[in-house]
Coordinates of N, CA and C in Angstrom, one line a residue:
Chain A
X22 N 5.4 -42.9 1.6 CA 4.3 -43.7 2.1 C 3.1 -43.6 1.2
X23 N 2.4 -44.7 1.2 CA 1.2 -44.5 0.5 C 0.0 -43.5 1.0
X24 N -0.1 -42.7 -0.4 CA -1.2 -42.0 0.1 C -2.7 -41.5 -0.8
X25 N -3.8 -41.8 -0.3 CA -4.8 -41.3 -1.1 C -5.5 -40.2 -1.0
X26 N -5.9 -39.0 -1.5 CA -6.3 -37.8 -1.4 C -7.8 -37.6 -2.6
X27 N -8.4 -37.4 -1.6 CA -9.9 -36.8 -2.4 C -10.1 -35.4 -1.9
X28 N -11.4 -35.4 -2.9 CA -11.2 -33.6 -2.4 C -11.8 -33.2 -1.1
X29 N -11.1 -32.4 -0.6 CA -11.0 -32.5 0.8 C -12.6 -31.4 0.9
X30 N -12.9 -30.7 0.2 CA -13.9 -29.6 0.3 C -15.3 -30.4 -0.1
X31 N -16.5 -30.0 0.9 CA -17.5 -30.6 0.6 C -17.9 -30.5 -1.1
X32 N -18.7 -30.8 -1.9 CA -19.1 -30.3 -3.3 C -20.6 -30.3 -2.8
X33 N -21.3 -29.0 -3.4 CA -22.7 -28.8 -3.8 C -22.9 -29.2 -5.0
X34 N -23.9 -29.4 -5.0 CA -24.5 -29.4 -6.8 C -25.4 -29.2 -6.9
X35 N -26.5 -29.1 -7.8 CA -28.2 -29.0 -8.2 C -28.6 -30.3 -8.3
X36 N -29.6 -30.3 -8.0 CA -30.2 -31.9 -8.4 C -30.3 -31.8 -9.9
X37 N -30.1 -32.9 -10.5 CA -30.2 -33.3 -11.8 C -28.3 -33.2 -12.5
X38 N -28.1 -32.8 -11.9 CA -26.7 -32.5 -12.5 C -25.5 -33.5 -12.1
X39 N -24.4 -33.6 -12.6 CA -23.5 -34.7 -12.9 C -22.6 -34.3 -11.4
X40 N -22.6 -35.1 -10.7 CA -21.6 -35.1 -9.4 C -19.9 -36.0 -10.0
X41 N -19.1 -35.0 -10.0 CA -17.8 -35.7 -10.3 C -16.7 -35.6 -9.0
X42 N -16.4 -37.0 -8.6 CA -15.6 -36.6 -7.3 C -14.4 -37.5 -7.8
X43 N -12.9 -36.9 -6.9 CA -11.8 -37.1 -7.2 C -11.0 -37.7 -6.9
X44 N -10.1 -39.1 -6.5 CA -9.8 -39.9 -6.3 C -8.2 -39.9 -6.9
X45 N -7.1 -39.5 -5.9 CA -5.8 -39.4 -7.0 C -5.1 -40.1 -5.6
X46 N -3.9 -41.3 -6.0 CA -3.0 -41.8 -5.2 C -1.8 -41.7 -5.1
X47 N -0.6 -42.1 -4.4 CA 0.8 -42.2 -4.4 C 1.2 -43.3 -4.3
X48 N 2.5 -43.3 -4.6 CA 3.6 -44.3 -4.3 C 2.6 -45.8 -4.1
X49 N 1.9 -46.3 -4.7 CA 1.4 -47.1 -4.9 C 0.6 -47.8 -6.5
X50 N 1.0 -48.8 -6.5 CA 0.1 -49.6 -7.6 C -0.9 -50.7 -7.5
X51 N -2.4 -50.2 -7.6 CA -3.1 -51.1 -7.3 C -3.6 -52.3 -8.2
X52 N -4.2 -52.9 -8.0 CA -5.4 -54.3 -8.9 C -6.1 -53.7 -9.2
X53 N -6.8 -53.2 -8.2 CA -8.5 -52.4 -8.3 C -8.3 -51.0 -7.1
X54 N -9.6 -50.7 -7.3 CA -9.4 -49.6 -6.8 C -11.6 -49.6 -6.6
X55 N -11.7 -49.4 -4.8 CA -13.3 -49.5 -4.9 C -13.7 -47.8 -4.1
X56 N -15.0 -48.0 -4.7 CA -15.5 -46.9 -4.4 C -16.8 -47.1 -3.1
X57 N -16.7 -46.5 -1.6 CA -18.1 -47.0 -1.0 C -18.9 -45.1 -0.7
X58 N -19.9 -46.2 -0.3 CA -20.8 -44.5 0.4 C -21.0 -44.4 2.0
X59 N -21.0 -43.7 2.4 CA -21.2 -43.4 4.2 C -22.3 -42.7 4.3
X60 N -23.3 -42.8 4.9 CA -23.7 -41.9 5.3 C -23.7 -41.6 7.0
X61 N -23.9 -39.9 7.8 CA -23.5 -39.9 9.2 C -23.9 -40.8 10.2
X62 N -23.1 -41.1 10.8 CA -23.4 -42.3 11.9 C -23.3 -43.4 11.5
X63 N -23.0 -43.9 10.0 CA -23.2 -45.2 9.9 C -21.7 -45.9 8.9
X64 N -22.1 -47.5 9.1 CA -20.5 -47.5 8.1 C -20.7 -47.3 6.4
X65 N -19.5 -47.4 6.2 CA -19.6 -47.4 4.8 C -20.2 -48.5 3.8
X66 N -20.3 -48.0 2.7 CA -21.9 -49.7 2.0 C -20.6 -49.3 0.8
X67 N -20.6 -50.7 0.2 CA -19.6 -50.8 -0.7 C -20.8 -50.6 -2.2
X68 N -20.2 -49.8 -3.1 CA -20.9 -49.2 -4.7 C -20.5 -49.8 -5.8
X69 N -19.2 -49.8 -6.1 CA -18.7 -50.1 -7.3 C -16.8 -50.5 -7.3
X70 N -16.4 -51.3 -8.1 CA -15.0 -51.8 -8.1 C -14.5 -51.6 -9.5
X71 N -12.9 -51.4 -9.8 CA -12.7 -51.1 -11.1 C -11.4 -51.7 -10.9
X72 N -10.8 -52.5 -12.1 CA -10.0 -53.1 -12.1 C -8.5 -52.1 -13.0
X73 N -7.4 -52.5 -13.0 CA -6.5 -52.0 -13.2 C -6.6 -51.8 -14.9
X74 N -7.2 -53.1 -15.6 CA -7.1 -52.8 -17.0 C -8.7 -52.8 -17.4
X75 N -9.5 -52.3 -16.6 CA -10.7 -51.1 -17.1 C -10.5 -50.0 -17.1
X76 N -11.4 -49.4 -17.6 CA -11.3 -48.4 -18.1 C -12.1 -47.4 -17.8
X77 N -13.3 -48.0 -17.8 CA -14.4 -47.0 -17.4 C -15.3 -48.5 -16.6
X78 N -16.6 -48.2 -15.4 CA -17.1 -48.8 -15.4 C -18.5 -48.6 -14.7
X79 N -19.8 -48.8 -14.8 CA -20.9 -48.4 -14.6 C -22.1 -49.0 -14.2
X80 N -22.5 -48.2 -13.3 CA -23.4 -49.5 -12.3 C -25.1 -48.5 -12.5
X81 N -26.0 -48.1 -12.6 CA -27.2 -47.2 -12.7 C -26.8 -46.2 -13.4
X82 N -26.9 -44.9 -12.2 CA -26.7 -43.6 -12.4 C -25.1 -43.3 -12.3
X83 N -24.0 -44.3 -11.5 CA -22.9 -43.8 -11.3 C -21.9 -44.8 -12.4
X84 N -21.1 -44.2 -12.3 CA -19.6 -44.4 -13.1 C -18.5 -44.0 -12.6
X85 N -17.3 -44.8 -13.1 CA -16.0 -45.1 -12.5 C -15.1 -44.9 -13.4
X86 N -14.2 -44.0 -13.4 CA -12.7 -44.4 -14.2 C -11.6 -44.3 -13.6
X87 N -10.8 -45.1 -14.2 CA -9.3 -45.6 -13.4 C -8.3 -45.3 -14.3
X88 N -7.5 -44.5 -14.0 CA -6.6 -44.1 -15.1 C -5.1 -43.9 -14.1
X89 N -4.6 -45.6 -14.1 CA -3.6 -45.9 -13.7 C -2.3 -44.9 -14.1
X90 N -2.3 -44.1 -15.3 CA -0.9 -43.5 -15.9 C -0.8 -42.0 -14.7
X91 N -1.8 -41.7 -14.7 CA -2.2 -40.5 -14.0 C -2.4 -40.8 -12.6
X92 N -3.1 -41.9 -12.3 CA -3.1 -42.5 -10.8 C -4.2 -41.6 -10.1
X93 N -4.8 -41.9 -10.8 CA -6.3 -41.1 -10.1 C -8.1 -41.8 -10.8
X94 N -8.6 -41.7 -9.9 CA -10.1 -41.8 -10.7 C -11.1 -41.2 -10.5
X95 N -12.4 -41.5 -11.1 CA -13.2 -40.0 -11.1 C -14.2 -40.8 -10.8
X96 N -15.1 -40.7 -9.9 CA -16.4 -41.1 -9.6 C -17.9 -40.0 -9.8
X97 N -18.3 -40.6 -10.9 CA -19.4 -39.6 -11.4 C -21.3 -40.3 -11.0
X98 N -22.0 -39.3 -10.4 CA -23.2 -39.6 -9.9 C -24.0 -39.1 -11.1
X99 N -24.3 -39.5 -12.3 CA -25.0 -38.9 -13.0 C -26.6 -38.5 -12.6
X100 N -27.4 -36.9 -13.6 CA -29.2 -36.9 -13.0 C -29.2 -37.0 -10.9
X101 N -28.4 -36.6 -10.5 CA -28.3 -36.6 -9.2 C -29.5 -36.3 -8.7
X102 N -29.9 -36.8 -7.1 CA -30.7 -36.7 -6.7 C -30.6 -36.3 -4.9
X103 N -31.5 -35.6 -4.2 CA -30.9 -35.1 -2.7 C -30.7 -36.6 -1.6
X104 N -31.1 -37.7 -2.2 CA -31.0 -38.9 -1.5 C -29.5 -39.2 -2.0
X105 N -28.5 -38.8 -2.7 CA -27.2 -39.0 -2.9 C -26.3 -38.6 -2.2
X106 N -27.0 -37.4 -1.4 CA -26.1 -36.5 -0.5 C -25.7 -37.8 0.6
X107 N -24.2 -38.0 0.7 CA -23.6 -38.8 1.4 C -22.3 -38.3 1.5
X108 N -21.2 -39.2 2.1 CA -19.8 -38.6 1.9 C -19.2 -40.2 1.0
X109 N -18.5 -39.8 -0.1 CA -17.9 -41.1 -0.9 C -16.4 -41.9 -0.4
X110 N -16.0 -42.3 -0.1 CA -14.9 -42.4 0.3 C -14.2 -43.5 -1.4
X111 N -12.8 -43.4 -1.3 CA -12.6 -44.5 -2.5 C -11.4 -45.3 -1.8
X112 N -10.9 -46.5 -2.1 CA -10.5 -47.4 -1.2 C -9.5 -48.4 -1.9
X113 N -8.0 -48.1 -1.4 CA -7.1 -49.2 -2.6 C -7.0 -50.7 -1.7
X114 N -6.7 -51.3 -2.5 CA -6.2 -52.7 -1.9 C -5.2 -53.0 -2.0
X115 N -4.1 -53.4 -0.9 CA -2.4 -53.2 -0.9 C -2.5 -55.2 -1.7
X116 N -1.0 -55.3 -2.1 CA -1.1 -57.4 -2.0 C -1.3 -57.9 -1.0
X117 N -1.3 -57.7 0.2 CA -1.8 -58.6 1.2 C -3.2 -58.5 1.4
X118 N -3.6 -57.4 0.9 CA -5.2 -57.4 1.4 C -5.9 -56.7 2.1
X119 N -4.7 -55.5 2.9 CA -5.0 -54.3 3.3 C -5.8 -53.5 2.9
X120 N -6.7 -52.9 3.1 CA -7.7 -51.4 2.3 C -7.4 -50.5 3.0
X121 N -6.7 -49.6 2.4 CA -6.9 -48.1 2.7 C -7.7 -47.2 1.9
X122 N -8.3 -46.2 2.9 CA -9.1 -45.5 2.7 C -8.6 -44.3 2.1
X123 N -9.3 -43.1 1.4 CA -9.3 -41.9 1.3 C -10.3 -41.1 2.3
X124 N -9.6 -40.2 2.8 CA -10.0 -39.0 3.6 C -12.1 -38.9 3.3
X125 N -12.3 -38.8 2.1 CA -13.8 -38.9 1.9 C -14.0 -37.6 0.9
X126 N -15.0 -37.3 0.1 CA -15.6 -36.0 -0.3 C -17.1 -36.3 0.7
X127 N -17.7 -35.3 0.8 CA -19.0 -34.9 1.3 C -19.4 -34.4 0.0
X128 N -20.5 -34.7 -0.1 CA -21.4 -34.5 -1.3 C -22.6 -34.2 -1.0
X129 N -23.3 -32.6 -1.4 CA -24.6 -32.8 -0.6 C -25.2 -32.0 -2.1
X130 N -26.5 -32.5 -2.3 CA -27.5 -32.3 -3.8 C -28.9 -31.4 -3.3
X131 N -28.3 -30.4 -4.1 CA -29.4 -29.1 -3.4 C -31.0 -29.6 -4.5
X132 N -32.1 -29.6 -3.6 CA -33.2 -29.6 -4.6 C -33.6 -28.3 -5.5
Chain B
X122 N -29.2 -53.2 6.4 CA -28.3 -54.2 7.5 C -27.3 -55.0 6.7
X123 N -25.9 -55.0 6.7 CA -25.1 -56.0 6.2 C -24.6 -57.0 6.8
X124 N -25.0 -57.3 7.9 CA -25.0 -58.6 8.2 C -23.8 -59.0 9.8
X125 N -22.7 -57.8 9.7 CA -21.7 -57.5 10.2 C -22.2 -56.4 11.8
X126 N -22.6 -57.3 13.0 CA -22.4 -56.5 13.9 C -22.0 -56.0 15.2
X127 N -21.8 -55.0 15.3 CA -21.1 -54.9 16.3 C -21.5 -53.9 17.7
X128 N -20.8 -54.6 18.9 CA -21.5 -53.6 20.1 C -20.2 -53.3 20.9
X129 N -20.9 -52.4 21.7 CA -21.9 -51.5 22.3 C -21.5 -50.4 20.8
X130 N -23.0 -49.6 20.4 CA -22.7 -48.9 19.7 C -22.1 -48.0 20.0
X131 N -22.7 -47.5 20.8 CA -22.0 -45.9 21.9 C -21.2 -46.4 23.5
X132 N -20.2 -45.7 23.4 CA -19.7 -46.0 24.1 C -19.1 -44.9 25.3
X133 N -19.5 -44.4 26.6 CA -18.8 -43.0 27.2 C -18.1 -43.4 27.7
X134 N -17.1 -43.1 28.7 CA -16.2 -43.3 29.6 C -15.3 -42.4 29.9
X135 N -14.7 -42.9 30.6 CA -13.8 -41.3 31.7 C -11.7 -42.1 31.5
X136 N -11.5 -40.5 31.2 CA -9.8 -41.3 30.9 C -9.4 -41.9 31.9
X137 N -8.9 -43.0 30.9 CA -7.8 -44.2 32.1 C -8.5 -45.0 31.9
X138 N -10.0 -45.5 31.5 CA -10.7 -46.5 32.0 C -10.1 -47.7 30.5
X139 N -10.1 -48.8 30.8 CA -10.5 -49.8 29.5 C -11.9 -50.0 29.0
X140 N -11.7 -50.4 28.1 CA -12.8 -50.4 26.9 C -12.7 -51.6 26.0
X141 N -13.7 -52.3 25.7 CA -14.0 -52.9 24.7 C -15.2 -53.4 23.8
X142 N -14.2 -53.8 22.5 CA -15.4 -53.7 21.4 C -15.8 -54.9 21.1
X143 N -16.8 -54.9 20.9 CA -16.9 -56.3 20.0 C -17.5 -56.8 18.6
X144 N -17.4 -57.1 17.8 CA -17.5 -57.6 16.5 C -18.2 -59.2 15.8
X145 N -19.2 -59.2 15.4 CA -19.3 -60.4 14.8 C -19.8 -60.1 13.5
X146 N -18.7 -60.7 12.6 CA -18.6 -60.8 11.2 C -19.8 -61.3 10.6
X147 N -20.1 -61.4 9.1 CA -20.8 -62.3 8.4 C -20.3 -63.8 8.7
X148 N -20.8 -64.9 9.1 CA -20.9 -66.2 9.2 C -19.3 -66.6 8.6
X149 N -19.5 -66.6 7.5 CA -18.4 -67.6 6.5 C -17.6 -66.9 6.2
X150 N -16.9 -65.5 6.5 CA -16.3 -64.0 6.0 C -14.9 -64.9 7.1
X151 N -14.1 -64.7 6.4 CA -12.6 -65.3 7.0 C -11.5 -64.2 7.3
X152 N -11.4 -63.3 6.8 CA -11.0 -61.6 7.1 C -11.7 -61.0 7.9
X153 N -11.3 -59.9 8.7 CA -11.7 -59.6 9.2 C -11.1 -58.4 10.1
X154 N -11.2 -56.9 9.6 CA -10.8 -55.5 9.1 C -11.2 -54.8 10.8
X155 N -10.5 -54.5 11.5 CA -10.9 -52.9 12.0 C -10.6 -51.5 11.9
X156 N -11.3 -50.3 11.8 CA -10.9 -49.2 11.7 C -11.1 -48.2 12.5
X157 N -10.4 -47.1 12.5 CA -10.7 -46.0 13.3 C -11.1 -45.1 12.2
X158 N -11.9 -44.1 13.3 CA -12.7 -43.1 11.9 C -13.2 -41.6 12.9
X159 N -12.2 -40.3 12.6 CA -12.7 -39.8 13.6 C -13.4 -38.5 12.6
X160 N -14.2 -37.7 13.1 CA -14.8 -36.5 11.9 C -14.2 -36.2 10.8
X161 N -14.6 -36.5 10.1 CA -14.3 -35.6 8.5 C -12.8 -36.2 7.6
X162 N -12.8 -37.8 8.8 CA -11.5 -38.3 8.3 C -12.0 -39.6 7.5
X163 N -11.0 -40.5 6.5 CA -11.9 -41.5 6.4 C -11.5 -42.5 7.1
X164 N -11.8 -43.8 7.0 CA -11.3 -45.4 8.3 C -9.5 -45.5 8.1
X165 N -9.6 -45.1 9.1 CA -7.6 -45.7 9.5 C -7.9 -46.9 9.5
X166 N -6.9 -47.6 9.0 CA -6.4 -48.8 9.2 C -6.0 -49.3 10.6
X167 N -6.4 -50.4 11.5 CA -5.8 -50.7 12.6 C -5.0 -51.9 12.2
X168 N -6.0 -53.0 12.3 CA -5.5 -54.3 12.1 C -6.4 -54.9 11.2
X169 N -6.2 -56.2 10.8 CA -6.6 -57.3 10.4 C -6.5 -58.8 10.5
X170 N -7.5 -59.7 10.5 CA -7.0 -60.8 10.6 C -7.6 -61.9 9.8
X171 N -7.0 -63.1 9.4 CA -7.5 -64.1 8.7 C -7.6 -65.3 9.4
X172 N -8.9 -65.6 9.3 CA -9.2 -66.5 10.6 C -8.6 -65.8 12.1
X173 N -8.6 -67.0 12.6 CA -7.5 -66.2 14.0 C -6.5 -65.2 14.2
X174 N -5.7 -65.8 13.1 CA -4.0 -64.8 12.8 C -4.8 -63.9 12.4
X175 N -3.8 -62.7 13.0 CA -3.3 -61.3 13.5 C -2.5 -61.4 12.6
X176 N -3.0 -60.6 11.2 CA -1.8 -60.6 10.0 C -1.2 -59.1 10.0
X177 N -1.8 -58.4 10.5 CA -1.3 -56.8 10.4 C -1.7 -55.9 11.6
X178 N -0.9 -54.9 12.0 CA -1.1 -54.2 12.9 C -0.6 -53.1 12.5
X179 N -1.4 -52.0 13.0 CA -1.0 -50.5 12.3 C -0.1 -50.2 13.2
X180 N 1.4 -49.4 12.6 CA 2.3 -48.6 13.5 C 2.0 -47.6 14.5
X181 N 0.8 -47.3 13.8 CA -0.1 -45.9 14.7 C -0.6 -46.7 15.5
X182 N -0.9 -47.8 15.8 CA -1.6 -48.3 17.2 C -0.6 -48.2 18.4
X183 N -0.8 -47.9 19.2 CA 0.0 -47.9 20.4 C -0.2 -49.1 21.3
X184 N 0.9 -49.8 21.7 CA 0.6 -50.7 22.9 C -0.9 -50.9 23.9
X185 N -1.4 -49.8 23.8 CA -2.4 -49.6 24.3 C -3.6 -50.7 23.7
X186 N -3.8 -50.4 22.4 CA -4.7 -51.4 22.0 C -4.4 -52.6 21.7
X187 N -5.4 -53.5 21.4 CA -4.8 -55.0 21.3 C -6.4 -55.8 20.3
X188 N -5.9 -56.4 19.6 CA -7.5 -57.1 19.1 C -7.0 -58.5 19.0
X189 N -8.5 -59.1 18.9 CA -7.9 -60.8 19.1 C -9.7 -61.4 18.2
X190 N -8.9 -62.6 17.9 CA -10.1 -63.0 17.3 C -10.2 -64.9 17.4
X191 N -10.3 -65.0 18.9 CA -10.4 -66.3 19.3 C -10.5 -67.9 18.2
X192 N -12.0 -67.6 18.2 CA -11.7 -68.7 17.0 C -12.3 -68.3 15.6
X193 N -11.7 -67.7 15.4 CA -11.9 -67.2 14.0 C -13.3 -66.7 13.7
X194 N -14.0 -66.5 14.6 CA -15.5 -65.9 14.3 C -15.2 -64.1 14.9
X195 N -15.8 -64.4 16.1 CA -16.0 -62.8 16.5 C -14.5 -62.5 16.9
X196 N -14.8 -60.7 16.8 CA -13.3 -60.2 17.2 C -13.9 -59.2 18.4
X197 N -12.7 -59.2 18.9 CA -12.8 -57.8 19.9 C -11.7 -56.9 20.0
X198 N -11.7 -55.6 20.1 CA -11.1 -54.8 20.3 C -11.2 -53.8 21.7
X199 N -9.9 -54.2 22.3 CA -10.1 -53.5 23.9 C -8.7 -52.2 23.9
X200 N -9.0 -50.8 24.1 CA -8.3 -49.8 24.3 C -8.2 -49.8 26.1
X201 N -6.8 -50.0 26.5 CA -6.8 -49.8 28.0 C -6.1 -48.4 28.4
X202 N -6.4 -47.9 29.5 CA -6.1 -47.0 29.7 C -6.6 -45.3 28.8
X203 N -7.8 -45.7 28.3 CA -7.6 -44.5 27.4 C -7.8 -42.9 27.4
X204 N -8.0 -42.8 26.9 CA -7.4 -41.2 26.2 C -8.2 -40.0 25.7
X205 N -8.1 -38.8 25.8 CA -9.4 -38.1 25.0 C -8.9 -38.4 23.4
X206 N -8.1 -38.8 23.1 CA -7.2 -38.6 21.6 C -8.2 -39.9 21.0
X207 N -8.5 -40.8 22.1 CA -9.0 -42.2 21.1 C -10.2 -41.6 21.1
X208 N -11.4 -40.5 21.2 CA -12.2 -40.3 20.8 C -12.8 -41.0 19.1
X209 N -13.5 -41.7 18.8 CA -13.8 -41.8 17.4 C -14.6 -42.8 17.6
X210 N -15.1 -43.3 16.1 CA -15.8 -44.5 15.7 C -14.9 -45.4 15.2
X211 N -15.3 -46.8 16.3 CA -14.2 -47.8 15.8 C -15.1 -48.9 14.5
X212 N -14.6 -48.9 13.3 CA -15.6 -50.1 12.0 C -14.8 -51.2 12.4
X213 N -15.8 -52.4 12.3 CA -15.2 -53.8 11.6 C -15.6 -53.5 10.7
X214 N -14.9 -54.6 9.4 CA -15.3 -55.2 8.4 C -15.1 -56.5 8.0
X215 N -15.9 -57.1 7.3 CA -15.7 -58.6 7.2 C -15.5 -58.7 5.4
X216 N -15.3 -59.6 5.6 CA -15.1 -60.4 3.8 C -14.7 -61.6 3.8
X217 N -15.0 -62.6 2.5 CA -14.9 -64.0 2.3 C -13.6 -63.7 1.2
X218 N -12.3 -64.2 1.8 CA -11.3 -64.2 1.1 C -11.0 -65.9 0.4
X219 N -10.9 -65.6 -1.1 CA -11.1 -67.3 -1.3 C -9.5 -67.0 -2.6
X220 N -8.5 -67.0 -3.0 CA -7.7 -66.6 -3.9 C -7.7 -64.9 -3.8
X221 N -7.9 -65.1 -5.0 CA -8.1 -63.7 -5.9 C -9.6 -62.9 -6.3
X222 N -10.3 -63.1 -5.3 CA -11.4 -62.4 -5.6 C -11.1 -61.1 -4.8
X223 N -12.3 -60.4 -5.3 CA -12.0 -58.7 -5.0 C -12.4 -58.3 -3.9
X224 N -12.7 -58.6 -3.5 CA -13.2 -58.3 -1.8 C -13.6 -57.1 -1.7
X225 N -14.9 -57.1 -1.6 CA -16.1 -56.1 -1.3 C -15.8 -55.8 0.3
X226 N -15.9 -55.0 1.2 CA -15.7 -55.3 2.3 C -17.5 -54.8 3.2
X227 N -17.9 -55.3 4.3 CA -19.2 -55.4 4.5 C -18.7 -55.1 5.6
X228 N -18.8 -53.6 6.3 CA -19.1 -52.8 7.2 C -20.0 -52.8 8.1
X229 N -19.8 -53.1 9.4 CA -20.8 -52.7 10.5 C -21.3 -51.5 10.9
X230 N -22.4 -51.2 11.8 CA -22.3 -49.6 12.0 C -21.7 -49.0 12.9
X231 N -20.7 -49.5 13.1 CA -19.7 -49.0 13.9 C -20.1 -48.8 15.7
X232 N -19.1 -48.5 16.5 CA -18.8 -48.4 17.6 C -18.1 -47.4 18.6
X233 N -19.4 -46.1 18.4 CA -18.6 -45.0 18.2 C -18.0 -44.7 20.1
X234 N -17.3 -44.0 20.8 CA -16.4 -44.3 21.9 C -16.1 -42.5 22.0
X235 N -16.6 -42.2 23.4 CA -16.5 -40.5 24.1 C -15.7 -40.7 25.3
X236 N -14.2 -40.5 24.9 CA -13.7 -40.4 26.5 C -13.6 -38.9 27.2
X237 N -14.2 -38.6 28.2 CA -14.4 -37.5 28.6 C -13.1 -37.0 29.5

């Protein structure tokens, strides 16, 4: 069955420093592959989208890579800040249109 | 605010009772996504629909729930009989499906549900 796994363990970091979170899939081949943010109580706000034949892709402070051979991507928060502390979730799209989720990382940015 | 919302936010109740949700999409959003979301998990998949049609239903849903989306605007989601197990936050989401575009999906704040 298809399955997506992020890292299951919250990540700390320092402020200012590069947050890299992990995004790896199964038995699946996507188009794109999107990235949103949660924070508690509320739904998720959509961030960034990467297509199959990108490569890297970058929106401010964050960045995306999709590296279909390996079937995983890496979502990086660059210069981090404590207003980042959220949980990321990353999100495939089946061909009909379906989105499945990943489990989530929690991400919290110590000052 | 995205535009997508949905009630009762909170929701208590005592097992056995029915329940339901309701959802109103962005205006022109023709999909239209529910999910379950319980701590530290991310959104299950329930169903979805385009316009009216009920194009998918999750295996994991049990007879028990049912969603319907009248005339292609608002949806609702009613759990009968339930359960301490359906404890969670139920999401819509909406999106403007037109071909091939990528579909951002625009989340509500959910509809979170305590059966005691």
């Amino acid at each position: 069955s298809q399955k997506i796994e992020q890292n299951s363990e919250a990540l700390n970091i320092q402020e200012g420093k590069t947050a890299t979170l992990t995004c790896n899939y199964t038995n699946y081949s996507p188009a794109y592959l999107q990235w949103y943010r949660q924070d508690p109580g509320r739904g998720p706000v959509f961030l960034l989208l990467i297509r199959e034949n990108e490569k890297e892709k970058r929106k401010e402070r964050l960045k995306v890579t999709f590296d279909t051979t390996l079937k995983q991507s890496l979502f990086h928060i660059t210069a981090s800040q404590p207003a980042d502390s959220a949980t990321y979730l990353c999100a495939l799209r089946t061909g009909t249109y379906k989105y499945i989720f990943g489990t989530g990382t929690r991400l919290k940015v110590l000052a | 605010d995205t535009g997508v919302s949905q009630n009762p936010r909170h929701k208590i109740t005592k097992r056995g009772q029915n329940v339901t949700f309701r959802c109103d999409p962005i205006s022109e959003h023709n999909r239209l996504y529910w999910y379950r979301q319980t701590l530290g998990q991310g959104p299950e998949f329930l169903t979805y629909f385009q316009n009216e049609a009920q194009l998918e239903k999750s295996r994991l849903l049990s007879d028990r729930f049912s969603a319907e989306r009248p005339k292609g605007s608002f949806s609702t989601l009613e759990i009968q009989r339930t359960e301490q197990g359906d404890s969670a936050m139920y999401l819509c989401a909406s999106f403007l499906f037109q071909g091939a575009n990528t579909g951002e999906l625009f989340f509500g704040e959910g509809s979170r549900l305590t059966v005691l």
